[in-house]
Amino acid sequence: MANKSTADKVATIQKGYALEGATIELGAAIVDGELHKDAPVRLPLSMMNRHGLVAGATGTGKTVTLHMMAEQLSTAGVPVFLADIKGDLSGLATAATGSDKLAKRTGSIGQAWSGKRFPVEFLALGGDGDGIPVRATITSFGPILLSRILELNDTQESSLQLVFHFADKNNLELVDLKDLRAVIQFLTSDEGKEALNELGGLSKATAGVILRELVALEAQGMERFFGEPEFDTAELLRTAPDGRGVISCLELPTLQTKPMVFSTFLMWLLADLFEDLPEAGDLDKPKLVFFLDEAHLLFNDASKAFLAAITTTVRLIRSKGVGIFFVTQTPKDVPADVLGQLANRIQHALRAFTPEDAKALKATVSTFPVSDYDLEETLTSAGIGEAVVTVMNESGAPTPVALTRLRAPESVMGPSPAELVRSTVAGSALLAKYGTGVDNVSAYEKLTGKAGASTGAAAPGQPPAPAPEVFVPGNPDQAAIDDEARRIEEEILGRPSSRQPGDWQPGSSWPSGGRAGAEDLPAPPAKRRTPPSGDMMEDISGALGGVLGSGLKSMARSMGTQLGRELLRGVFGTSSRRRR
């Protein structure tokens, strides 16, 4: 290839990133060692549901890149989900302070910088942290994801699916770990011997192995991640009163001790969205951008069924308006079938200290389009806060490869003060809904005849009320909360809202003009996520009953309920929920 002049290389980048619609500004191009702020590098907002990869060695600035992108997405009215592994992303809720060094950097790339804070909702798995507790029922989680946590082999995973089938068929609601343990104990008992034989593919020995793994999981304190009230992933689709997208920040303070649990829970959130959202086609901007940090944890030693489910979800969720960005060290951490669907690439520096590093470097270079850069040299010499970028343009073609000095975030690059986080959580509209765990009658109670005891961690103490200047997503007043719920159902989920203005009665909302105190919080709803039989099944059973008699009407309704349960499990075996 003939050598091009620097001016020609810059012109190529300028032409390639001359986009017409709304964009995420990534930074300015570096060509032949010189920074060119007249050659901006950007990502079309409409192409963010084509997914992406943010990769690079430890310490090269991946987290800051997520931070910067989340800010701009929020400003554009796009909700964002982030997993806060290091505790740094809570700084999104605090405006940054300028400095001479920062002004020099932002000026060099043409960034008009000003300190800002953003609307953040703090979440925590099972209350393991300061955020709003995020729980899932065992039924909703499904056998494939649960097998991943239990580290079952393919045979044991198939057997667990039979256990779920038995529970679904017999109206045994699997809410928490003790429910699943009770079902397996029943199947391995003398009383359940006949039911076990009917399942065929489930042996008593395999059931015993699964039971032992469940007991071990409970011994590690994992039971608090499962239960009710279950987190509704539609909460991730909210916008603030000023139109900015809410950034849902999931705390993962003990990731290193439970990496499999946390990575699998992230996949549950994504799978749940996939099952819940309607088809949307191509949109001007995505409904949600979902950042999956430490993505390699998802794929390490994963079963074929799990990998196939991830691949299917990534391929199909694009048309539902959700963009997924995998964040990891090298593209080799992501299976080829998934990597091939990631159109937007932000590759930070790589190291080549070992033969394995060198192989990873060559593999990374091979995934980029032909460019004017020597990518092996560029990727090993790029500085902190610099990355090699290529994205999908508005016509669906890859943009020119560009070494880019990335923009600086406008909020704090580090944790927000603990007091601010606790204050934000205290004022969240979600605290009353998810703060206290409940234990309704489910499989355990039905099989043992014992009364249910309270499970799940309640919101710790009575947190302080948020300061007046702290923005609390979705909590101006109860009417605004209702309006937002209707908007999510009608505009985003694409279904008629069952909520009507004026539904709330005195005593069911907070006092006007005040914050919610412990005595004001409405009791959490007794939410059950068993799939409904649906109006269509009622119509069918009614018609059959009218023609063939009440006995067949009852049988048809029973068949409808069973078919509903068996057909409404998703690609991960997750239970389809909240269908209206």
XYZ file of C-alpha atoms in Angstrom:
580
model
C 0.000 0.000 0.000
C 1.411 3.384 -1.001
C 2.437 5.669 1.825
C -0.136 8.355 2.545
C 0.653 11.784 3.867
C -0.492 12.812 7.329
C -2.972 15.224 5.751
C -4.494 12.418 3.681
C -4.792 10.166 6.740
C -6.491 12.946 8.714
C -8.842 13.627 5.797
C -9.801 9.931 5.723
C -10.758 10.041 9.401
C -12.619 13.341 9.025
C -14.674 11.945 6.151
C -15.309 8.613 7.892
C -16.663 10.238 11.050
C -18.678 13.021 9.372
C -22.006 11.790 10.747
C -25.388 13.491 10.435
C -27.415 12.244 13.386
C -26.896 12.396 17.154
C -23.582 10.954 18.317
C -21.529 9.995 21.344
C -18.348 12.087 21.130
C -15.392 9.829 21.897
C -12.446 12.175 21.350
C -9.965 13.389 18.747
C -7.743 11.380 16.394
C -3.992 10.946 16.788
C -2.229 10.554 13.435
C 1.517 10.039 13.034
C 2.019 10.924 16.679
C 0.157 14.252 16.494
C -3.246 15.065 17.995
C -5.784 16.569 15.572
C -8.762 18.106 17.327
C -10.197 18.943 13.889
C -10.613 15.175 13.352
C -13.247 14.214 15.952
C -14.030 10.528 16.503
C -17.637 9.743 17.373
C -20.163 6.925 17.597
C -23.675 7.253 16.074
C -26.336 7.009 18.773
C -28.565 5.068 16.377
C -25.885 2.368 15.999
C -25.339 1.666 19.676
C -27.824 -1.194 19.589
C -25.352 -2.930 17.234
C -23.427 -3.685 20.419
C -19.773 -3.134 21.132
C -16.561 -4.125 22.866
C -14.429 -2.038 25.215
C -11.160 -3.889 25.779
C -7.671 -3.271 27.079
C -5.124 -4.237 29.693
C -5.680 -3.429 33.348
C -5.098 0.246 34.103
C -5.471 1.560 30.548
C -8.708 3.466 31.185
C -11.607 1.142 30.328
C -13.673 2.187 33.345
C -13.184 5.877 32.565
C -14.353 5.190 29.000
C -17.556 3.584 30.327
C -17.985 6.552 32.644
C -17.651 9.056 29.811
C -20.011 7.174 27.505
C -22.619 6.754 30.256
C -22.651 10.505 30.851
C -23.344 11.302 27.214
C -25.965 8.587 26.894
C -27.779 9.944 29.934
C -27.631 13.464 28.493
C -29.158 12.116 25.264
C -32.079 10.649 27.234
C -30.858 7.035 27.048
C -30.993 4.954 30.260
C -27.768 3.111 31.120
C -26.927 0.041 33.184
C -23.441 -0.263 34.693
C -21.913 -2.816 37.034
C -19.713 -0.957 39.539
C -17.003 -3.501 40.260
C -14.321 -1.219 41.708
C -16.660 1.269 43.387
C -15.518 4.073 41.064
C -18.708 4.628 39.075
C -20.717 6.075 41.950
C -18.868 9.299 41.115
C -21.416 9.836 38.341
C -23.664 11.364 41.014
C -21.076 14.042 41.914
C -19.939 16.933 39.716
C -16.193 16.975 39.015
C -13.950 19.918 39.817
C -11.777 21.421 37.115
C -7.988 21.775 37.198
C -5.221 23.176 34.994
C -4.189 19.679 33.921
C -7.768 18.785 33.021
C -8.275 22.051 31.125
C -5.139 21.388 29.100
C -6.295 17.903 28.129
C -9.873 18.857 27.274
C -8.733 21.919 25.341
C -6.326 19.825 23.272
C -9.177 17.665 21.940
C -11.723 20.477 21.577
C -13.922 19.362 24.476
C -16.062 22.076 26.073
C -15.831 20.705 29.624
C -17.924 21.612 32.662
C -18.503 19.710 35.891
C -21.882 17.952 36.079
C -23.705 15.352 38.134
C -26.024 12.781 36.635
C -29.201 10.954 37.749
C -28.014 7.696 39.313
C -29.964 4.844 40.889
C -27.802 2.706 43.170
C -28.586 -1.023 43.192
C -27.082 -3.955 45.098
C -27.547 -7.684 44.590
C -29.631 -9.005 47.457
C -28.806 -5.933 49.502
C -25.059 -6.785 49.425
C -24.094 -3.113 49.550
C -25.769 0.234 50.116
C -28.068 0.171 47.070
C -31.652 -0.921 46.453
C -31.768 -4.745 46.822
C -32.025 -6.653 43.536
C -33.484 -10.140 43.900
C -34.710 -12.798 41.507
C -37.023 -15.728 42.121
C -35.657 -19.171 41.344
C -38.486 -19.695 38.842
C -37.602 -16.531 36.963
C -33.879 -17.269 37.101
C -34.399 -20.605 35.373
C -32.426 -23.856 35.246
C -29.697 -22.843 32.760
C -28.541 -19.793 34.706
C -28.852 -21.618 38.020
C -26.792 -24.513 36.653
C -24.107 -21.975 35.830
C -23.978 -20.805 39.461
C -24.043 -24.375 40.790
C -21.322 -25.353 38.269
C -23.283 -28.387 37.098
C -22.218 -30.517 34.156
C -24.420 -31.003 31.085
C -26.136 -34.100 32.496
C -26.870 -32.431 35.820
C -28.123 -29.323 34.022
C -30.587 -31.433 32.027
C -31.732 -33.050 35.255
C -32.273 -29.659 36.876
C -34.458 -28.684 33.929
C -36.620 -31.729 34.700
C -36.960 -30.539 38.298
C -38.162 -27.146 37.066
C -40.579 -28.904 34.709
C -41.988 -30.904 37.613
C -42.389 -27.759 39.742
C -44.080 -25.837 36.918
C -46.442 -28.702 36.195
C -47.460 -29.115 39.827
C -47.949 -25.451 40.793
C -44.921 -25.490 43.094
C -43.637 -21.924 43.032
C -39.838 -21.748 43.238
C -39.208 -18.426 44.930
C -35.996 -19.022 46.852
C -33.379 -21.727 47.411
C -35.341 -23.493 50.136
C -38.221 -23.973 47.667
C -35.988 -25.733 45.160
C -34.352 -27.749 47.927
C -37.789 -28.833 49.173
C -38.840 -30.008 45.697
C -35.654 -32.061 45.233
C -35.949 -33.521 48.729
C -39.529 -34.542 47.927
C -38.466 -36.207 44.666
C -35.729 -38.189 46.429
C -38.019 -39.245 49.304
C -40.160 -42.388 49.477
C -43.238 -40.210 49.011
C -41.908 -38.733 45.777
C -40.499 -41.953 44.311
C -43.364 -42.334 41.826
C -43.022 -38.734 40.633
C -39.266 -39.234 40.224
C -39.837 -42.321 38.094
C -42.263 -40.408 35.877
C -39.569 -37.808 35.120
C -37.480 -40.556 33.533
C -34.242 -38.695 32.881
C -33.728 -37.681 36.513
C -31.952 -40.237 38.682
C -31.978 -40.183 42.458
C -28.158 -39.962 42.498
C -28.090 -36.885 40.213
C -30.849 -35.235 42.230
C -28.715 -35.839 45.311
C -25.721 -34.110 43.689
C -27.846 -31.050 42.822
C -29.214 -31.006 46.370
C -25.696 -31.027 47.846
C -24.681 -28.109 45.598
C -27.742 -26.161 46.720
C -26.905 -26.735 50.372
C -23.338 -25.552 49.707
C -24.695 -22.429 47.983
C -26.871 -21.645 50.984
C -23.903 -22.193 53.307
C -22.051 -19.461 51.385
C -24.854 -16.995 52.120
C -26.243 -16.927 48.585
C -29.873 -17.313 49.646
C -30.339 -13.552 49.995
C -29.938 -13.078 46.223
C -33.094 -15.120 45.593
C -36.589 -14.227 46.757
C -39.306 -11.610 46.599
C -40.066 -8.884 45.799
C -38.312 -9.648 42.550
C -36.664 -6.768 40.732
C -38.588 -5.606 37.681
C -36.049 -4.907 34.932
C -38.385 -2.262 33.477
C -36.936 -0.081 36.272
C -33.760 0.109 34.178
C -35.612 1.956 31.392
C -36.498 5.119 33.296
C -35.680 8.721 32.500
C -35.341 11.576 34.976
C -37.832 14.480 35.117
C -35.402 16.626 33.112
C -35.356 14.052 30.289
C -31.946 12.572 31.000
C -31.611 8.809 31.151
C -31.291 7.282 34.621
C -27.961 5.499 35.147
C -28.561 2.295 37.109
C -25.336 1.511 38.952
C -25.144 -2.008 40.408
C -22.701 -2.303 43.297
C -20.558 -5.443 43.269
C -18.377 -4.949 46.351
C -17.562 -8.639 46.839
C -17.203 -9.672 43.199
C -13.901 -11.432 43.768
C -15.473 -13.866 46.233
C -18.525 -14.687 44.108
C -17.603 -13.940 40.465
C -19.817 -16.669 38.978
C -22.883 -15.507 40.907
C -22.473 -11.868 39.951
C -21.742 -12.428 36.255
C -24.693 -14.820 35.959
C -27.028 -12.343 37.674
C -26.017 -9.713 35.120
C -26.981 -12.149 32.378
C -30.330 -12.736 34.109
C -31.064 -9.015 34.007
C -30.298 -8.967 30.297
C -32.271 -12.144 29.561
C -35.223 -10.765 31.492
C -35.190 -7.588 29.401
C -34.976 -9.696 26.260
C -38.098 -11.633 27.210
C -40.038 -8.554 28.307
C -39.402 -5.975 25.583
C -41.359 -5.851 22.311
C -39.757 -5.658 18.890
C -38.749 -2.089 18.105
C -36.758 -2.197 14.851
C -34.261 0.558 14.116
C -34.543 3.528 16.461
C -32.935 6.961 16.513
C -31.503 6.040 19.896
C -31.549 2.850 21.971
C -33.987 2.227 24.806
C -31.117 1.120 27.036
C -27.373 0.570 26.812
C -26.162 -2.286 28.995
C -22.454 -2.467 29.926
C -21.280 -5.967 30.920
C -18.008 -5.465 32.781
C -15.557 -8.318 33.442
C -17.201 -10.131 30.526
C -14.708 -12.994 30.616
C -16.429 -14.234 33.788
C -19.508 -14.981 31.716
C -17.695 -17.305 29.356
C -15.113 -19.111 31.482
C -15.977 -22.835 31.555
C -19.505 -22.083 30.321
C -21.718 -24.934 29.126
C -22.799 -25.194 25.494
C -26.379 -24.375 26.448
C -25.283 -21.243 28.303
C -23.076 -20.026 25.430
C -25.827 -20.701 22.900
C -28.304 -18.723 25.022
C -25.926 -15.740 25.288
C -25.323 -15.786 21.530
C -29.052 -15.867 20.801
C -29.769 -13.054 23.246
C -27.053 -10.795 21.819
C -28.194 -11.478 18.259
C -31.879 -10.796 18.853
C -32.011 -8.115 21.554
C -30.702 -5.537 19.059
C -34.117 -5.383 17.414
C -35.666 -4.632 20.813
C -33.683 -1.427 21.144
C -31.045 -2.577 23.644
C -27.321 -2.132 23.068
C -24.797 -4.345 24.881
C -21.156 -3.421 25.392
C -18.865 -6.177 26.637
C -15.949 -4.933 28.724
C -12.899 -7.176 29.097
C -9.146 -7.324 28.541
C -8.843 -8.841 25.054
C -11.274 -9.872 22.316
C -10.122 -13.451 22.915
C -12.174 -13.404 26.130
C -15.367 -13.301 24.039
C -16.482 -16.333 21.951
C -16.259 -15.844 18.187
C -20.035 -16.150 17.689
C -20.591 -13.264 20.116
C -17.584 -11.212 19.000
C -18.845 -11.263 15.409
C -21.942 -9.334 16.515
C -20.047 -6.490 18.206
C -19.903 -3.744 15.583
C -18.400 -0.979 17.730
C -14.853 -1.390 19.018
C -12.908 0.689 21.533
C -9.580 -1.045 22.112
C -7.275 0.353 24.789
C -3.608 -0.565 25.045
C -2.469 -4.176 25.289
C 0.696 -5.567 26.810
C 3.029 -8.055 25.122
C 5.151 -9.221 28.048
C 4.612 -12.970 27.533
C 4.171 -15.320 24.548
C 0.487 -15.567 25.472
C 0.233 -11.761 25.422
C 1.841 -11.684 21.992
C -0.689 -14.194 20.647
C -3.548 -12.143 22.095
C -2.119 -9.008 20.455
C -1.962 -10.637 17.022
C -5.491 -11.993 17.432
C -6.749 -8.518 18.367
C -5.083 -6.869 15.362
C -6.648 -9.435 13.035
C -10.144 -8.358 14.097
C -9.708 -4.752 12.877
C -10.253 -3.482 9.316
C -7.209 -2.608 7.208
C -5.964 0.809 8.282
C -3.226 3.402 8.008
C -1.843 2.358 11.408
C 0.669 -0.298 12.366
C -1.749 -1.694 14.920
C 0.697 -3.994 16.700
C 2.889 -1.026 17.484
C -0.024 1.328 18.146
C -1.761 -0.978 20.597
C 1.356 -1.565 22.657
C 2.379 2.107 22.758
C -1.018 3.807 23.326
C -1.173 5.867 26.518
C -3.705 5.820 29.322
C -6.939 7.369 28.079
C -6.152 6.544 24.448
C -7.778 3.806 22.392
C -8.012 2.464 18.858
C -11.578 2.985 17.631
C -13.708 1.727 14.779
C -17.511 1.841 14.882
C -20.458 1.314 12.576
C -21.489 4.440 10.691
C -25.057 5.416 9.906
C -24.967 3.402 6.679
C -23.898 0.236 8.491
C -20.275 0.269 7.277
C -17.207 0.322 9.562
C -15.565 3.699 10.095
C -11.809 4.141 9.549
C -9.606 2.892 12.360
C -8.486 5.852 14.489
C -6.144 6.073 17.448
C -8.138 8.399 19.697
C -7.441 10.525 22.728
C -10.655 10.067 24.659
C -12.804 12.731 26.280
C -12.703 13.340 30.023
C -15.772 12.621 32.199
C -17.590 15.619 33.671
C -18.452 13.898 36.948
C -16.032 12.559 39.552
C -13.725 9.763 38.371
C -13.949 7.871 41.636
C -16.484 7.096 44.337
C -19.056 9.606 45.529
C -19.137 10.311 49.273
C -20.806 7.451 51.162
C -23.244 9.925 52.719
C -24.458 11.016 49.277
C -24.947 7.401 48.155
C -26.940 6.539 51.282
C -28.964 9.722 50.961
C -29.805 8.969 47.320
C -30.884 5.430 48.201
C -32.998 6.724 51.097
C -34.941 9.007 48.782
C -35.391 6.525 45.945
C -38.912 5.580 44.927
C -37.680 1.993 44.623
C -36.820 1.614 48.315
C -40.435 1.098 49.374
C -40.926 -1.412 46.575
C -37.831 -3.570 47.004
C -36.257 -2.599 50.318
C -37.783 -5.370 52.467
C -37.836 -9.040 51.543
C -41.089 -10.994 51.792
C -41.783 -14.726 51.904
C -45.132 -15.767 50.466
C -46.481 -19.299 50.385
C -44.522 -21.279 47.807
C -43.145 -24.780 47.174
C -41.461 -25.119 50.576
C -44.632 -24.302 52.492
C -46.784 -26.496 50.240
C -44.517 -29.528 50.574
C -43.669 -29.205 54.277
C -46.830 -27.587 55.595
C -44.744 -25.052 57.511
C -45.581 -21.368 57.739
C -43.299 -19.028 55.825
C -40.718 -16.918 57.612
C -39.444 -13.556 56.474
C -36.507 -13.772 54.046
C -34.254 -11.269 52.386
C -32.540 -8.298 53.922
C -34.644 -5.296 54.831
C -33.383 -1.837 54.016
C -30.785 -1.163 56.737
C -32.173 1.084 59.472
C -33.809 4.375 58.629
C -31.401 6.079 56.208
C -31.078 9.852 56.223
C -33.323 11.853 53.929
C -31.545 13.092 50.803
C -30.157 16.592 50.790
C -32.199 19.117 48.756
C -29.556 19.363 46.040
C -29.355 15.582 45.544
C -31.265 14.357 42.508
C -33.330 11.254 43.272
C -34.483 9.434 40.126
C -38.237 9.180 39.796
C -39.095 10.609 43.213
C -40.631 14.080 42.783
C -44.023 12.840 44.021
C -46.266 9.792 43.727
C -48.198 11.183 40.740
C -44.950 11.613 38.818
C -43.965 8.051 39.720
C -47.283 6.801 38.344
C -46.825 8.853 35.172
C -43.366 7.373 34.675
C -44.698 3.841 35.213
C -47.394 4.444 32.581
C -44.809 5.870 30.174
C -42.569 2.822 30.533
C -45.476 0.457 29.924
C -46.953 2.331 26.969
C -43.944 3.845 25.176
C -41.096 1.508 26.000
C -42.686 -1.868 26.702
C -45.242 -1.299 23.948
C -48.330 -2.407 25.825
C -51.403 -0.584 27.200
C -50.912 0.541 30.764
C -53.153 -0.911 33.446
C -52.465 2.151 35.589
C -54.993 4.985 35.525
C -54.597 8.509 36.889
C -56.039 8.760 40.377
C -55.601 5.064 41.195
C -53.659 5.842 44.332
C -55.785 6.261 47.459
C -54.959 8.202 50.601
C -52.588 6.191 52.746
C -50.985 4.441 49.778
C -48.574 7.250 48.903
C -46.258 9.578 50.728
C -47.471 12.751 52.401
C -47.530 15.676 50.000
C -44.357 17.699 50.019
C -42.476 15.319 52.311
C -40.017 12.469 52.163
C -40.979 8.908 52.922
C -40.366 7.863 56.474
C -40.497 4.301 57.774
C -44.095 4.744 58.915
C -45.136 6.150 55.519
C -43.765 3.406 53.281
C -46.461 1.236 51.719
C -46.112 -2.460 52.358
C -44.285 -4.272 49.545
C -46.686 -6.002 47.187
C -46.967 -9.728 47.485
C -45.622 -10.234 44.004
C -45.810 -13.666 42.470
C -44.147 -14.327 39.172
C -45.881 -17.459 38.008
C -46.824 -17.066 34.348
C -50.533 -16.433 33.887
C -52.715 -18.605 31.725
C -53.788 -15.468 29.861
C -57.083 -14.146 28.548
C -56.700 -16.138 25.339
C -56.650 -19.423 27.268
C -59.700 -18.318 29.256
C -61.541 -17.601 25.998
C -60.559 -21.003 24.588
C -61.581 -22.841 27.738
C -64.848 -20.903 27.861
C -65.679 -21.796 24.273
C -64.854 -25.457 24.793
C -66.826 -25.523 28.013
C -69.891 -24.074 26.333
C -69.830 -26.722 23.624
C -68.566 -29.761 25.471
C -69.635 -29.268 29.069
C -68.166 -28.057 32.337
C -65.848 -31.037 32.793
C -63.984 -30.316 29.568
C -64.061 -26.619 30.333
C -62.126 -27.326 33.533
C -59.741 -29.611 31.647
C -59.143 -26.975 28.961
C -58.357 -24.335 31.567
C -55.892 -26.710 33.224
C -54.266 -27.475 29.869
C -54.034 -23.771 29.126
C -52.290 -23.086 32.426
C -49.809 -25.912 31.897
C -49.079 -24.912 28.291
C -48.625 -21.339 29.415
C -46.028 -22.389 31.954
C -44.121 -24.676 29.626
C -44.134 -22.417 26.569
C -43.356 -19.151 28.322
C -39.863 -20.093 29.472
C -37.287 -18.030 27.646
C -34.057 -18.742 25.849
C -32.228 -19.227 29.184
C -35.086 -21.254 30.642
C -36.118 -18.094 32.475
C -39.762 -17.706 33.328
C -41.734 -15.215 31.300
C -43.252 -12.810 33.794
C -45.562 -9.828 34.011
C -47.146 -10.734 30.666
C -50.346 -8.812 30.106
